[in-house]
Coordinates of C-alpha atoms in Angstrom, one line a residue:
M1 CA 7.2 236.5 135.8
L2 CA 9.7 239.2 135.1
T3 CA 8.3 242.8 135.4
Y4 CA 9.9 246.2 135.1
S5 CA 9.7 249.5 136.8
I6 CA 10.7 253.0 135.7
N7 CA 14.0 254.1 137.4
I8 CA 12.7 257.3 138.8
K9 CA 16.0 257.8 140.8
L10 CA 17.9 257.9 137.6
I11 CA 15.5 260.4 136.1
K12 CA 15.8 262.7 139.1
Q13 CA 19.6 262.3 139.2
K14 CA 20.0 263.3 135.6
R15 CA 17.6 266.2 135.9
L16 CA 19.6 267.6 138.8
E17 CA 23.0 267.0 136.9
H18 CA 21.6 269.0 134.0
K19 CA 20.2 271.6 136.4
Y20 CA 16.8 271.5 134.8
T21 CA 13.9 272.9 136.9
L22 CA 10.7 271.1 137.6
Q23 CA 9.0 273.7 135.4
E24 CA 11.3 273.0 132.4
M25 CA 10.6 269.3 132.7
S26 CA 6.9 269.8 132.9
E27 CA 7.0 271.9 129.8
V28 CA 8.9 269.2 127.9
L29 CA 6.2 266.7 128.8
G30 CA 3.4 269.1 128.1
L31 CA 2.1 269.1 131.6
A32 CA 0.0 271.9 133.0
N33 CA 2.3 272.6 135.9
R34 CA 5.4 271.5 137.7
S35 CA 3.6 269.7 140.5
L36 CA 2.3 267.2 138.0
Y37 CA 5.9 266.5 137.0
L38 CA 7.0 266.2 140.6
K39 CA 4.4 263.7 141.3
R40 CA 5.8 261.5 138.6
E41 CA 9.4 262.0 139.6
N42 CA 8.5 261.1 143.2
G43 CA 6.6 258.0 142.2
Y44 CA 3.1 259.2 143.2
Q45 CA 2.0 259.0 139.6
K46 CA 3.5 256.9 136.8
F47 CA 5.2 258.4 133.8
K48 CA 3.1 257.7 130.7
A49 CA 4.6 255.7 127.8
N50 CA 4.5 258.7 125.4
E51 CA 6.5 260.7 128.0
L52 CA 9.5 258.4 128.1
P53 CA 11.0 259.2 124.7
L54 CA 10.7 262.9 125.6
L55 CA 12.6 262.3 128.9
S56 CA 15.2 260.2 127.1
K57 CA 15.9 263.0 124.6
K58 CA 15.9 265.9 127.2
L59 CA 18.1 264.0 129.8
G60 CA 20.3 262.2 127.3
I61 CA 19.4 258.8 128.7
P62 CA 18.9 255.8 126.4
L63 CA 15.3 254.6 126.6
N64 CA 16.3 251.2 127.8
D65 CA 18.1 252.6 130.8
F66 CA 14.8 253.8 132.2
F67 CA 13.7 250.2 132.9
V68 CA 14.8 248.2 135.9
P69 CA 13.7 244.6 136.6
N70 CA 11.5 244.0 139.7
V71 CA 12.7 241.4 142.1
E72 CA 9.8 239.3 143.2
K73 CA 9.9 237.0 146.1
S74 CA 8.6 233.5 145.6
S75 CA 5.2 232.9 147.2
K76 CA 6.0 229.3 147.8
G77 CA 8.5 230.0 150.6
E78 CA 11.5 228.8 148.6
R79 CA 14.9 230.0 149.6

């Protein structure tokens, strides 16, 4: 089964390229403080579905670029 993850490395890279602060990004997402945004960007919490379009607009990243396929190893021991 093919699953996808959010490319948090891309999100952080684009934030730094645009020189946006953690506080600016937390305000865009409507979060109470920057530490809540930082937890998402570092992968400790997941970005919510309604936050992705806001990130897309702010960072100038097409929404589809946020998603990367997960590579899963076969549990049957196949090579």
